[in-house]
Coordinates of C-alpha atoms in Angstrom, one line a residue:
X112 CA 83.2 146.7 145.8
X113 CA 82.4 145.7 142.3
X114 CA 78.8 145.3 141.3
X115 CA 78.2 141.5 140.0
X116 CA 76.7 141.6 136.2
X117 CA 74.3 139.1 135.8
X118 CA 73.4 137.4 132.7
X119 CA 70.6 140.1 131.9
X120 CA 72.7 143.0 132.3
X121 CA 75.0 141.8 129.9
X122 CA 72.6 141.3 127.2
X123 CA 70.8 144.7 128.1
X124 CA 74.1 146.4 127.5
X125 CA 75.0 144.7 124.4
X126 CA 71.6 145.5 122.4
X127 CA 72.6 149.4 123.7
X128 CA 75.5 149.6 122.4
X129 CA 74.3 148.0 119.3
X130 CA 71.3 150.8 119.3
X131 CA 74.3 153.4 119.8
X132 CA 76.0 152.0 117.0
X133 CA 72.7 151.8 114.0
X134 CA 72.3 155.6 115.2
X135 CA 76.1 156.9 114.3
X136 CA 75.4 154.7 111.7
X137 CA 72.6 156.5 110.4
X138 CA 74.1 159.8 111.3
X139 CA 71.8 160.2 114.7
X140 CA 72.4 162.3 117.2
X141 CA 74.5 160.6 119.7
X142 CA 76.6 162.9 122.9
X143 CA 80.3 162.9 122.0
X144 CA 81.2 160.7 125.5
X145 CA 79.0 157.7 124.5
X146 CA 80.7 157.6 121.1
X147 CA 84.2 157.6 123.2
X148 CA 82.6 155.2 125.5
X149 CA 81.5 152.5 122.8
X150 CA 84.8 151.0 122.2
X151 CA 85.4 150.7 125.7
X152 CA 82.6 149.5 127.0
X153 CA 81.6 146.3 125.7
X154 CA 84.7 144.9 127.5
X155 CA 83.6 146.4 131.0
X156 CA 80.4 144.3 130.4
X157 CA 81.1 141.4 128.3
X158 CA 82.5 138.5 130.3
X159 CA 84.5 136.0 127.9
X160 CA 82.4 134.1 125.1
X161 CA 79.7 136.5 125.3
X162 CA 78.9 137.2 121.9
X163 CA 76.4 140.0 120.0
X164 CA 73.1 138.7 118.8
X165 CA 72.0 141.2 116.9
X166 CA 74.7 140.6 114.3
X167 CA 75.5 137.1 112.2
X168 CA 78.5 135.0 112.5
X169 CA 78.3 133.5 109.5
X170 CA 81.3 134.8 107.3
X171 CA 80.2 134.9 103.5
X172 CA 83.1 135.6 101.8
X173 CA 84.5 132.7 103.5
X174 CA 81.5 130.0 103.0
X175 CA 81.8 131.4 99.4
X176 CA 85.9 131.2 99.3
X177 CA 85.5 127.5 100.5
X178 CA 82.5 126.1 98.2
X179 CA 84.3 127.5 94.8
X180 CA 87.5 125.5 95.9
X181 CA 85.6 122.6 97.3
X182 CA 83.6 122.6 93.4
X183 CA 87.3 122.7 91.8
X184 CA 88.2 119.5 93.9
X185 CA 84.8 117.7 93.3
X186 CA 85.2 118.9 89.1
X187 CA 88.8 117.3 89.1
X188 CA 88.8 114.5 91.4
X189 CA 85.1 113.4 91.1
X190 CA 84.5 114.5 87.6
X191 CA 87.7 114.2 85.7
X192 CA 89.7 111.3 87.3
X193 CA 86.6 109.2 88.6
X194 CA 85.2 108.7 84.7
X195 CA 89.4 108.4 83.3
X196 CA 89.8 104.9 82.1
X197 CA 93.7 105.1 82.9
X198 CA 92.9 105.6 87.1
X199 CA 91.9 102.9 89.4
X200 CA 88.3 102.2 89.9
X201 CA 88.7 102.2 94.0
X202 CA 91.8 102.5 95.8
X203 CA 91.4 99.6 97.9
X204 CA 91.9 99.3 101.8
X205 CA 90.8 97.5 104.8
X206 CA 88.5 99.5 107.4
X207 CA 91.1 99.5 109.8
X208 CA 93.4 101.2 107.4
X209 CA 90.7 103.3 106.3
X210 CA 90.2 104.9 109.6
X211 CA 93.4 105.7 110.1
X212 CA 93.6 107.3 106.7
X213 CA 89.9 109.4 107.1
X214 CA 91.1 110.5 111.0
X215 CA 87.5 110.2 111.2
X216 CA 87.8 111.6 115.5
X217 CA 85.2 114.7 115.8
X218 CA 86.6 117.1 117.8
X219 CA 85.5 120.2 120.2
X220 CA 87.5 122.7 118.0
X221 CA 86.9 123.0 114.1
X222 CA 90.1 122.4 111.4
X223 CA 91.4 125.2 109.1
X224 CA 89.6 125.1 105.5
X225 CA 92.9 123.6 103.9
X226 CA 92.6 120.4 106.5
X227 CA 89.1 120.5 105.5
X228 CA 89.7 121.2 101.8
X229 CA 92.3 118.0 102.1
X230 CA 88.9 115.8 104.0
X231 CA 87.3 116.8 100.8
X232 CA 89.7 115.1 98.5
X233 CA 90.4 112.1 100.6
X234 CA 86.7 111.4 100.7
X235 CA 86.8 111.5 96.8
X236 CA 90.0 109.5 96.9
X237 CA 88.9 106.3 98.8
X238 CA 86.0 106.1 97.3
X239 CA 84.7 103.8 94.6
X240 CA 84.5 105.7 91.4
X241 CA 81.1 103.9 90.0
X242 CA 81.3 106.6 87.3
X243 CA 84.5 105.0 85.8
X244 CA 84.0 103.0 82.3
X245 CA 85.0 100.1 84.0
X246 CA 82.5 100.0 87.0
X247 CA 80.3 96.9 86.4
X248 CA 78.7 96.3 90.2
X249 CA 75.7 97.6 90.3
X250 CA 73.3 98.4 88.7
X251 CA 73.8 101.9 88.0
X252 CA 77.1 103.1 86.9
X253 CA 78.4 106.4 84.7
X254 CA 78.5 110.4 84.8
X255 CA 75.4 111.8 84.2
X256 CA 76.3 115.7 83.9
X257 CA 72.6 117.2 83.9
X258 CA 71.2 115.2 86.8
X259 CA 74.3 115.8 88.7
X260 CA 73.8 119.1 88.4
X261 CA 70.4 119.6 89.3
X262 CA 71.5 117.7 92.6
X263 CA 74.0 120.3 93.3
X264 CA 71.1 123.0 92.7
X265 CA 69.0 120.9 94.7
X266 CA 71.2 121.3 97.9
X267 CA 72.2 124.6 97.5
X268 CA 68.5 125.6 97.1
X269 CA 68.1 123.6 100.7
X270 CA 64.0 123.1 100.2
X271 CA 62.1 120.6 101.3
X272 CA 58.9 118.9 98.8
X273 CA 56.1 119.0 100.9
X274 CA 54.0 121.7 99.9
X275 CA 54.2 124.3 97.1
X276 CA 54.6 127.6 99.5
X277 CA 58.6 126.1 100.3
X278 CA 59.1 124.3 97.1
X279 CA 56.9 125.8 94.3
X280 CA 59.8 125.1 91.3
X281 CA 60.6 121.4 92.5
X282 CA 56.7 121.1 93.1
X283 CA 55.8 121.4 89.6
X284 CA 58.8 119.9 87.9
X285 CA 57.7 116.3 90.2
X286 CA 54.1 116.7 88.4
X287 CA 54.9 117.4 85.2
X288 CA 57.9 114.4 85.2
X289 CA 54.9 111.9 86.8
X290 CA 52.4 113.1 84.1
X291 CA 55.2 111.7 81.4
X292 CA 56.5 108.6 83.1
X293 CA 52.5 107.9 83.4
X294 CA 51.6 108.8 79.7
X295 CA 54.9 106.5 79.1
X296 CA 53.6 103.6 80.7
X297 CA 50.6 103.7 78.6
X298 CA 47.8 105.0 81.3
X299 CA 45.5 106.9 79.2
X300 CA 43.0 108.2 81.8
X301 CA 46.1 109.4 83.8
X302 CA 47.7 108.2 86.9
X303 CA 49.0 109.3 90.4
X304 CA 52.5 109.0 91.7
X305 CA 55.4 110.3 94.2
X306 CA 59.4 110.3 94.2
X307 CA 61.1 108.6 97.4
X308 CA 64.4 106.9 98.3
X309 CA 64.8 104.3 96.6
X310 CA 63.0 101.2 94.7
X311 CA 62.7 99.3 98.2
X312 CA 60.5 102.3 99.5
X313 CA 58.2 102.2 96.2
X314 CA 57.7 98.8 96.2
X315 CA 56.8 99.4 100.3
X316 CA 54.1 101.8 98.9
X317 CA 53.1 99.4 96.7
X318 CA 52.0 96.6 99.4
X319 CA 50.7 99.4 101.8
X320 CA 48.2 100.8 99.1
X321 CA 47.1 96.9 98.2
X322 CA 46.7 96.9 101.4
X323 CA 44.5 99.6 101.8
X324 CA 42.5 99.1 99.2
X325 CA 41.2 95.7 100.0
X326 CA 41.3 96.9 103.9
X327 CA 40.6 100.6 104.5
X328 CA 40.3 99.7 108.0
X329 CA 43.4 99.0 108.3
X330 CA 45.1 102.4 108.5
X331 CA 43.0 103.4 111.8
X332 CA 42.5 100.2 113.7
X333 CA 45.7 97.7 112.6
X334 CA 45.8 94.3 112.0
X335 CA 42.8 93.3 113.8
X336 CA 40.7 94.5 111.2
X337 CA 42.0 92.4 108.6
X338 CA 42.6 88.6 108.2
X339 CA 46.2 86.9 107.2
X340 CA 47.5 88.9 104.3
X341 CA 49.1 87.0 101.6
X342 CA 51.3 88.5 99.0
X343 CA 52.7 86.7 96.1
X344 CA 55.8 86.8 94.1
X345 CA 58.3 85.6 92.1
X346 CA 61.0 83.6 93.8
X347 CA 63.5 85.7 91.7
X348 CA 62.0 89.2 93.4
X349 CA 63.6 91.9 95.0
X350 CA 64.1 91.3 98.8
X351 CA 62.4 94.5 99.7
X352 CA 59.0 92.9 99.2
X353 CA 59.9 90.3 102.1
X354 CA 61.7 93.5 104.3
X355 CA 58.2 95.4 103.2
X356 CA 56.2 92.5 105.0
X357 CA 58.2 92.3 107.7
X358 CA 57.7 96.2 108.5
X359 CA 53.9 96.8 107.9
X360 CA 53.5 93.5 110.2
X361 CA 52.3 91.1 107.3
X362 CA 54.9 88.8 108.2
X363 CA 57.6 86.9 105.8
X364 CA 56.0 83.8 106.1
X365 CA 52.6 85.1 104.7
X366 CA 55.1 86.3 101.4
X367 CA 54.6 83.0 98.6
X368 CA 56.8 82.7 96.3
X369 CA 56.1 81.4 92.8
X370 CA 58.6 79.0 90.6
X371 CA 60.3 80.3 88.2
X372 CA 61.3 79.4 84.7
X373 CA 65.0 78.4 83.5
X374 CA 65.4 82.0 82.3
X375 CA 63.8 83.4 85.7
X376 CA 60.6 84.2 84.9
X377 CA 57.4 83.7 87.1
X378 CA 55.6 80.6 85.8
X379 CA 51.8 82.0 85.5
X380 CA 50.1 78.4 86.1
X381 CA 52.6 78.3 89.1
X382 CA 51.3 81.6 90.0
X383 CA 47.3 80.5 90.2
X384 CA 48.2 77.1 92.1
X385 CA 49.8 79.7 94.6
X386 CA 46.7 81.6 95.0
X387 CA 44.2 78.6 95.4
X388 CA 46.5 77.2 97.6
X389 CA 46.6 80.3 100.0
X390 CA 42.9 80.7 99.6
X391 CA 42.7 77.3 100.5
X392 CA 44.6 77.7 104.0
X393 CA 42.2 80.3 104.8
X394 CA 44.0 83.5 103.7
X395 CA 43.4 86.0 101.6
X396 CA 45.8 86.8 98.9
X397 CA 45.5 90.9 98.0
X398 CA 48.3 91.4 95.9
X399 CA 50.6 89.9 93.0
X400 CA 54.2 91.5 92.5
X401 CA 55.0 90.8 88.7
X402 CA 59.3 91.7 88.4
X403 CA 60.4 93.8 85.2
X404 CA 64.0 93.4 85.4
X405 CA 65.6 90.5 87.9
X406 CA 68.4 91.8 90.4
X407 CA 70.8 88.7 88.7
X408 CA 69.8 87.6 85.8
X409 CA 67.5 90.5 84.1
X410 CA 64.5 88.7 83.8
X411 CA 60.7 90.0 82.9
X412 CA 57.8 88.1 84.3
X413 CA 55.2 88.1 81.5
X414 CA 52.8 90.9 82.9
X415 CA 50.1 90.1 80.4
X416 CA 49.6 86.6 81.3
X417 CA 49.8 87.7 84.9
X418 CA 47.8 90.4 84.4
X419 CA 44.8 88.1 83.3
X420 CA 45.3 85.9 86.9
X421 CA 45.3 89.1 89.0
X422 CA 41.9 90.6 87.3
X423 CA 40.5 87.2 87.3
X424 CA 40.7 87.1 91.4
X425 CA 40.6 90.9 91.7
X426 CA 44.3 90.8 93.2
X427 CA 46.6 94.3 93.1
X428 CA 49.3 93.5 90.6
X429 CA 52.3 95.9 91.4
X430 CA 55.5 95.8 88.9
X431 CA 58.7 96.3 90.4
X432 CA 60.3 97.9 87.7
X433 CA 62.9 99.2 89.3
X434 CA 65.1 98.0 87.0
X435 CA 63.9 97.4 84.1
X436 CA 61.3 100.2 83.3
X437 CA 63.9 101.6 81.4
X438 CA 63.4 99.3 78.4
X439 CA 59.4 101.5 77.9
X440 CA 61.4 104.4 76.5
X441 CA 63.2 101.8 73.4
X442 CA 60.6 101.2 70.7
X443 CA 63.1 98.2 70.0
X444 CA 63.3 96.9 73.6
X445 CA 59.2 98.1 75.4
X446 CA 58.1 94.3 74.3
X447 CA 59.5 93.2 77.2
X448 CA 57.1 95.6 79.4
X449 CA 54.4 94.1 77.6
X450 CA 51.2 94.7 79.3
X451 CA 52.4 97.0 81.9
X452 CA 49.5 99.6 81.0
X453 CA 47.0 97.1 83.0
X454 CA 48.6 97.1 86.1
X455 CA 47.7 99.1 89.1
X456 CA 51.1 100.5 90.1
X457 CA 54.8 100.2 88.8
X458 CA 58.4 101.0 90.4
X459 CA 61.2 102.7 88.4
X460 CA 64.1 104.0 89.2
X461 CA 65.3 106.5 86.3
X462 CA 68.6 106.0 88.6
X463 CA 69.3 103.4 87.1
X464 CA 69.5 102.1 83.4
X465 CA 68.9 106.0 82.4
X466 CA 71.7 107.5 84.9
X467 CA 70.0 109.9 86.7
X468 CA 71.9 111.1 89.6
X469 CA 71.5 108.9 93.1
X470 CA 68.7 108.8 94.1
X471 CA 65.6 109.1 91.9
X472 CA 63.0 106.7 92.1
X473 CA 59.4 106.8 91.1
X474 CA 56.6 105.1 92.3
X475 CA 53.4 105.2 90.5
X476 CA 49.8 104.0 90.5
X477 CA 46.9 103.9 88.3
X478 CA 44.1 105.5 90.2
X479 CA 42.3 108.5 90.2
X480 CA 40.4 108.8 92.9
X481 CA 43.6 110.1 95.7
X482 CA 44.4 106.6 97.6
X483 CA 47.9 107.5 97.9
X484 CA 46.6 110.6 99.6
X485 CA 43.4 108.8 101.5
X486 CA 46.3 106.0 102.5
X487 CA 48.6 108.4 103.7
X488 CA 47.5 111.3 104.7
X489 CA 48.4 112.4 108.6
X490 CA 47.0 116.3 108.0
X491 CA 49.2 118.1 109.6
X492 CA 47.7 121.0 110.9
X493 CA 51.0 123.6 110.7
X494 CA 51.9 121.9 107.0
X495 CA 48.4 121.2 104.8
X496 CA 46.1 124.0 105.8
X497 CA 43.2 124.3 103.6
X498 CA 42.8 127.6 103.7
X499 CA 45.8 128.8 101.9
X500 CA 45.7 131.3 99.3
X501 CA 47.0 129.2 96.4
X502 CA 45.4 126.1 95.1
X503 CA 46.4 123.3 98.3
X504 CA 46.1 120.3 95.5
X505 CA 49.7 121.2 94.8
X506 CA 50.8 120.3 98.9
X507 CA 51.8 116.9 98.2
X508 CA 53.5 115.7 101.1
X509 CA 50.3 114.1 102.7
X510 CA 50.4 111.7 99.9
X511 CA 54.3 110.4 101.5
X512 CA 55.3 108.4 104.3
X513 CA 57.7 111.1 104.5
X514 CA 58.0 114.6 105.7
X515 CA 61.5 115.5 104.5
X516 CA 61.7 114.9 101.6
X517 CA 63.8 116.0 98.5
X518 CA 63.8 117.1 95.0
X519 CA 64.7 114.2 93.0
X520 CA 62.5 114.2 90.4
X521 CA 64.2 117.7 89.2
X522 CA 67.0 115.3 88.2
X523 CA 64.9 113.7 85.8
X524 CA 63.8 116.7 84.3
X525 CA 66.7 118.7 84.0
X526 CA 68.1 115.5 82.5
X527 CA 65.4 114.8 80.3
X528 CA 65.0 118.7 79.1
X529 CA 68.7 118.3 77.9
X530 CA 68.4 114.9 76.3
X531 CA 64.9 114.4 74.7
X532 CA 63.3 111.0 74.7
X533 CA 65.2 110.0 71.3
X534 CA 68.6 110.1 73.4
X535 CA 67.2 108.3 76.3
X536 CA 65.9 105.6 74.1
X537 CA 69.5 105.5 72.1
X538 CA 70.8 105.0 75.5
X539 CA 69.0 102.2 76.9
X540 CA 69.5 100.7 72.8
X541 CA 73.4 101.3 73.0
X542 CA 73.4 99.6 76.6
X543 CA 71.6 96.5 75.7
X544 CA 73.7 96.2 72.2
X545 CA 77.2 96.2 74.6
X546 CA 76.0 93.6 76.8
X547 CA 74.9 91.4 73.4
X548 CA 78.5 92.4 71.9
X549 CA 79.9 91.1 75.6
X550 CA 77.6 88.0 75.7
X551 CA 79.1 86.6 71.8
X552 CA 82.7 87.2 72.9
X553 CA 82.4 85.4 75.8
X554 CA 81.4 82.2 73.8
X555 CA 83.8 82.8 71.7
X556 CA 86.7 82.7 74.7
X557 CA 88.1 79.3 75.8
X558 CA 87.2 79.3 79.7
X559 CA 84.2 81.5 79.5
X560 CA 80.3 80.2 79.7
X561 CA 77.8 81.9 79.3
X562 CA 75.1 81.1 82.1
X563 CA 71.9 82.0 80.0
X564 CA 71.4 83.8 77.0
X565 CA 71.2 87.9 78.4
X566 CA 67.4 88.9 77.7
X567 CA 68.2 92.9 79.2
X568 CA 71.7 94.2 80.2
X569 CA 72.5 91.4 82.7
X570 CA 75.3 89.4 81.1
X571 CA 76.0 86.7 83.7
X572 CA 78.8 83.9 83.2
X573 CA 81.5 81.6 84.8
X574 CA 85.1 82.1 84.1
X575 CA 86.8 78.1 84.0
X576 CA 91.0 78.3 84.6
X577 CA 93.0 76.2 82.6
X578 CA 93.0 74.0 85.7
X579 CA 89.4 73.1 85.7
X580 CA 89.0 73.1 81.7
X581 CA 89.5 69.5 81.2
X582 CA 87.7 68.2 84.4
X583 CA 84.1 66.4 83.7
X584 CA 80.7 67.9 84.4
X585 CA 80.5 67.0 88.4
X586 CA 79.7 68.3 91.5
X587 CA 83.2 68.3 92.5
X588 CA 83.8 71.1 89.6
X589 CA 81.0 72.7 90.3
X590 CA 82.1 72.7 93.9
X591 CA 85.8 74.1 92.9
X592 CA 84.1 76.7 90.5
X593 CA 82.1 78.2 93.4
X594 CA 85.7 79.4 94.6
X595 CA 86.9 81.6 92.0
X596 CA 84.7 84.1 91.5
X597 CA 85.6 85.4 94.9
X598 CA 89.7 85.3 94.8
X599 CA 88.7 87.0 91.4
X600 CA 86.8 90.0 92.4
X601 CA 89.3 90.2 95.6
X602 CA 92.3 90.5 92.7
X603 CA 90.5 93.6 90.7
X604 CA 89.6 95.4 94.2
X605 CA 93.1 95.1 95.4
X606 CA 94.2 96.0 91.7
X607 CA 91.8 98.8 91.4
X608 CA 91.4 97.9 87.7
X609 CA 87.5 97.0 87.6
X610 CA 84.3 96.1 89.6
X611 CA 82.3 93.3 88.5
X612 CA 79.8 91.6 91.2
X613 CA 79.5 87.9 91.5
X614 CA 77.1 85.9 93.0
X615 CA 75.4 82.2 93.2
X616 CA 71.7 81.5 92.2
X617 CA 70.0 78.3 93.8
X618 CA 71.9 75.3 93.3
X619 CA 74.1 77.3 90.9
X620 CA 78.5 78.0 91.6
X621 CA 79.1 81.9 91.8
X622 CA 79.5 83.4 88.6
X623 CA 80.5 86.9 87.6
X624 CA 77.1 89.0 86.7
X625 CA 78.2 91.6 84.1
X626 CA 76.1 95.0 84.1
X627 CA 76.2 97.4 81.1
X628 CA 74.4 100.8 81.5
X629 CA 77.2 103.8 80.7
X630 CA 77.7 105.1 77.3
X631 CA 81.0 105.9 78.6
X632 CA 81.7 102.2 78.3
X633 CA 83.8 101.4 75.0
X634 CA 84.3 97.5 73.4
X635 CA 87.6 97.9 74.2
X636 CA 86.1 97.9 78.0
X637 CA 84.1 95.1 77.7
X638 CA 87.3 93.1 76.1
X639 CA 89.4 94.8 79.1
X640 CA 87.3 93.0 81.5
X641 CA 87.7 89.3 80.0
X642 CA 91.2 89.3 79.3
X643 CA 91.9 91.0 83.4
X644 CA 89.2 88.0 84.4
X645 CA 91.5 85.6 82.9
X646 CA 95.0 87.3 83.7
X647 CA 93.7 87.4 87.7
X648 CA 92.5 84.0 87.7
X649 CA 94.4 81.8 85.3
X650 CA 96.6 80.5 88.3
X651 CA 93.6 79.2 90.1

C-alpha cells in the first residue's frame, strides 16, 4: 500500500533536498546515494504544481529582455511618432471598436512577451498623442524629456513618499522644490507645502485647512462643532471647489458664487455684498477662493483687491493657481499674480503651462506653525515613530490625506536642474507670444471672431461658415452657431489632424478655446489649425 503524502511532508522534503543541494554546492560532505537520489526524488514527493520556495521565480534576464524592448517601443511610438507633425494626433474609434481592437479579456493563462510586446504598441497606438504640436485640448500638451524621465526613474525605483527611511532621495528633492516654488511666490518668512494628484486635490486641502483653522474642532468631533460653512468664489472657478464641498460635507449650496466681469474676473464689490449677505443669513463665511488662470477663458481675479476684503473679515484666501502660477516665473507676465505673496495658500500645477510630466501638482500654504501636519496628521504607529534614529521632521506623510503616495515633485527638479529658471520663464514668454500671434490672425480671417481679447494662453473664438457670414446679429444665429463647433471637432477626431476643445460659457454659442503651452508648437501650427477649422466646416 502506498503511504499518502500530506501537504507537510512535501514541503519537509523539498527544504531537504534544497539543504542537500547548498551543501554539494558548498563542497559538503554529502554520502554518494543521496547525491544519486536527489534527481530522483523530488518527483517521488512533489505532487503536480508543487513548487520550491526556497528559490525565486522571477526570471531576470527575461524581466530585463522585455523592459529594454518595451523602452524601444515607448522611444519610437510614444516619443518619436507622438511629437511628428506629419502623424495623426489620435487614431479615432468608437468604444465598441476599441474593445475589439485592445482584446481587453483577462485570462487564467499569461500571453507570450511578443503578444504582450504588440499590447504595448497598440496601447500607444489608440491613444491620443497630447504631445503632438498640434494638440490644443487641454491644458497641458508637449514632450517634456527631463520630467519624463524622472517618471520612468520614479517607477523603476518603486518607493513610496511617506517617510525618509523608504524614500530619502525623493524626500529631499519635494523640500528643496517647495522651498523654491515658496521663495517664488514671494513668502519671505517661508512656507509649508506637499505634492498630490492633481489641482482638484490641492484646492480640497485648501478648504480642509480653512476649515481647520477657523474650527480645530472640527477634525475630532465633525460637523456638529461648527456652524454652516460658507465658501466663496468666483462663478468662473474650477468645479473642484463645489466637488470639495460636497466631500468634506459643507454642502454645494453653502458654495456662493461671486459675478464676474466681461473678461471673467471676480468683481471685488460683488465679492463683499456676498459676504454680508451670507453673514447676514446667519453663516459664517471662512474662506475666499481667488482663480489665477480661468479653465475657459484664462482669467486672473485681482488678488490684491481681494486680498484687502479677505484680511478685512479675517477670511482664508486660497488661489487656485492651478493654471496660471506659471506666469510668477516671467518677469514680463508675474503682474498678473499680483498680490499673491499675501495669501494664505496657492495651487499650481508645474504640469501644466511648464510641462512637467503627468502628474505634478503643488499645493502650498503660508504658515509656519505645522497645520497641514496638526490638520492631518493620523500618527500611525508602524509609519511616524518618534524614536527613529534620523531626524523624524523629514516623515512627511502625516502632513497628506494620503498614504501612497508618489514622487512627483522629482519631476520638477530633474526638470528644473536641466533648464534653469531663465528657460522656464522663456517658455511661459514663447507660449503666451503664440497665443497673441494666434489671437491677430484670427481677426485678420474672414469668418473668425475673436471672443475676448486673450489676457494668458487661452485664445478662445467662433468660427462663422460662409453660410452664416451675412446673417444679422440674432438669436437665431447665435442658435445655428452653437452647432458647429461640435460637427467641427467630430471632423479633426475622425481626421486625426488636430485637437482643439470647444465649449459654451453662460448665455454664450460654443466656440473653439485654443490653448498654447508647447515650444514644439510652430506658426505654421497655429495657421494649420485655422485654415483645417475652415476646410472642416465651410460646408456647414
Amino acid at each position: 500500500m502506498e503511504r499518502h503524502i500530506n501537504e507537510f511532508e512535501v514541503n519537509r522534503g523539498i527544504v531537504e533536498i534544497s539543504g542537500k543541494i547548498k551543501k554539494l554546492e558548498a563542497g559538503q560532505g554529502v554520502k554518494s546515494s543521496e547525491s544519486q537520489a536527489l534527481v530522483a526524488e523530488p518527483e517521488k514527493c512533489s505532487p503536480a504544481g508543487s513548487f520550491d520556495v526556497n528559490s525565486s521565480t522571477a526570471d531576470e534576464q527575461v524581466a530585463e529582455s522585455f523592459i529594454r524592448q518595451a523602452m524601444e517601443i515607448i522611444v519610437d511610438e510614444a516619443v518619436k511618432k507622438a511629437t511628428n507633425v506629419q502623424e495623426k494626433v489620435c487614431e479615432w474609434h468608437s468604444p465598441e471598436q476599441l474593445k475589439k481592437l485592445l482584446d481587453l479579456e483577462l485570462r487564467d493563462g499569461g500571453e507570450a512577451e511578443s503578444e504582450i510586446l504588440q499590447r504595448c504598441r497598440d496601447a500607444i497606438r489608440y491613444s491620443v498623442k497630447t504631445s503632438h504640436p498640434r494638440f490644443f485640448n487641454q491644458l497641458y500638451a508637449g514632450m517634456e524629456p527631463y520630467s519624463m524621465v524622472a517618471s520612468f526613474i520614479a517607477e523603476a525605483v518603486k518607493t513610496n513618499l511617506y517617510t525618509y527611511e523608504v524614500a530619502p532621495v525623493f524626500t529631499l528633492m519635494e523640500d528643496a522644490v517647495l522651498r523654491k516654488m515658496i521663495k517664488v511666490i514671494g513668502w519671505e518668512e517661508g512656507g509649508d507645502g506637499i505634492f498630490n494628484p492633481g489641482g482638484s486635490l490641492s484646492n480640497m486641502y485648501a478648504v480642509n485647512l480653512a476649515r481647520y483653522r477657523y474650527c480645530p474642532d472640527f477634525k475630532e468631533v465633525g460637523m456638529f462643532s461648527a456652524p454652516r460653512l460658507v465658501i466663496l468664489t468666483s462663478q468662473e472657478c474650477h468645479y473642484s471647489i463645489s466637488k470639495g464641498a460636497a466631500l468634506m460635507g459643507i454642502g454645494t449650496k453653502n458654495v456662493y458664487t461671486v459675478p464676474t466681469d466681461e473678461r471673467g474676473r471676480m468683481i471685488p464689490s460683488a465679492l463683499e455684498e456676498k459676504i454680508m449677505l451670507a453673514k447676514s443669513e446667519g453663516a459664517v463665511p471662512f474662506m475666499v477662493n481667488a482663480t489665477a488662470g480661468t479653465t475657459v477663458l484664462g482669467a486672473f481675479d485681482p488678488i490684491d483687491e481681494i486680498a484687502d476684503i479677505c484680511e478685512k473679515h479675517n477670511l482664508w484666501l486660497h488661489v487656485d493657481a492651478c493654471w496660471g502660477g506659471a506666469a510668477i516665473m516671467s518677469k514680463k507676465h508675474k503682474h498678473l499674480l499680483k498680490g499673491i505673496h499675501r495669501v494664505d495658500s496657492v495651487a499650481w500645477n508645474p504640469h501644466k503651462m511648464l510641462m512637467a510630466s503627468l502628474q505634478c501638482s503643488a499645493f502650498l500654504v503660508r504658515d509656519k506653525t505645522s497645520l497641514l501636519q496638526h490638520c492631518h496628521s493620523a500618527r500611525a504607529s508602524y509609519l511616524f515613530q518618534q524614536d527613529k534614529f534620523y531626524d523624524v521632521s523629514y516623515d512627511t506623510g502625516d502632513k497628506s490625506v494620503q498614504c501612497s503616495r508618489k514622487p512627483d515633485a522629482f519631476k520638477f527638479w530633474l526638470m528644473w536642474k536641466a533648464l534653469g529658471s531663465r528657460e522656464l520663464e522663456q517658455r511661459v514668454d514663447r507660449a503666451l507670444a503664440m497665443a497673441r500671434y494666434l489671437a491677430e490672425e484670427i481677426k485678420k480671417r474672414e469668418g473668425f471672431r475673436l471672443v475676448l481679447e486673450p489676457e494668458y494662453a487661452n485664445v478662445c473664438f467662433w468660427y462663422l461658415p460662409p453660410s452664416m457670414r451675412n446673417l444679422p446679429e440674432s438669436p437665431e444665429l447665435w442658435k445655428k452657431l452653437h452647432t458647429v463647433a461640435p460637427v467641427v471637432k467630430q471632423r479633426m477626431m475622425k481626421k486625426g489632424s488636430m485637437m482643439v476643445g470647444y465649449q459654451p460659457l453662460g448665455e454664450k454659442a460654443n466656440f473653439f478655446r485654443m490653448v498654447v503651452i508647447s515650444p514644439q508648437v510652430s506658426r505654421q501650427d497655429l495657421d494649420f489649425v485655422l485654415n483645417e477649422i475652415h476646410n472642416l466646416g465651410k460646408d456647414l
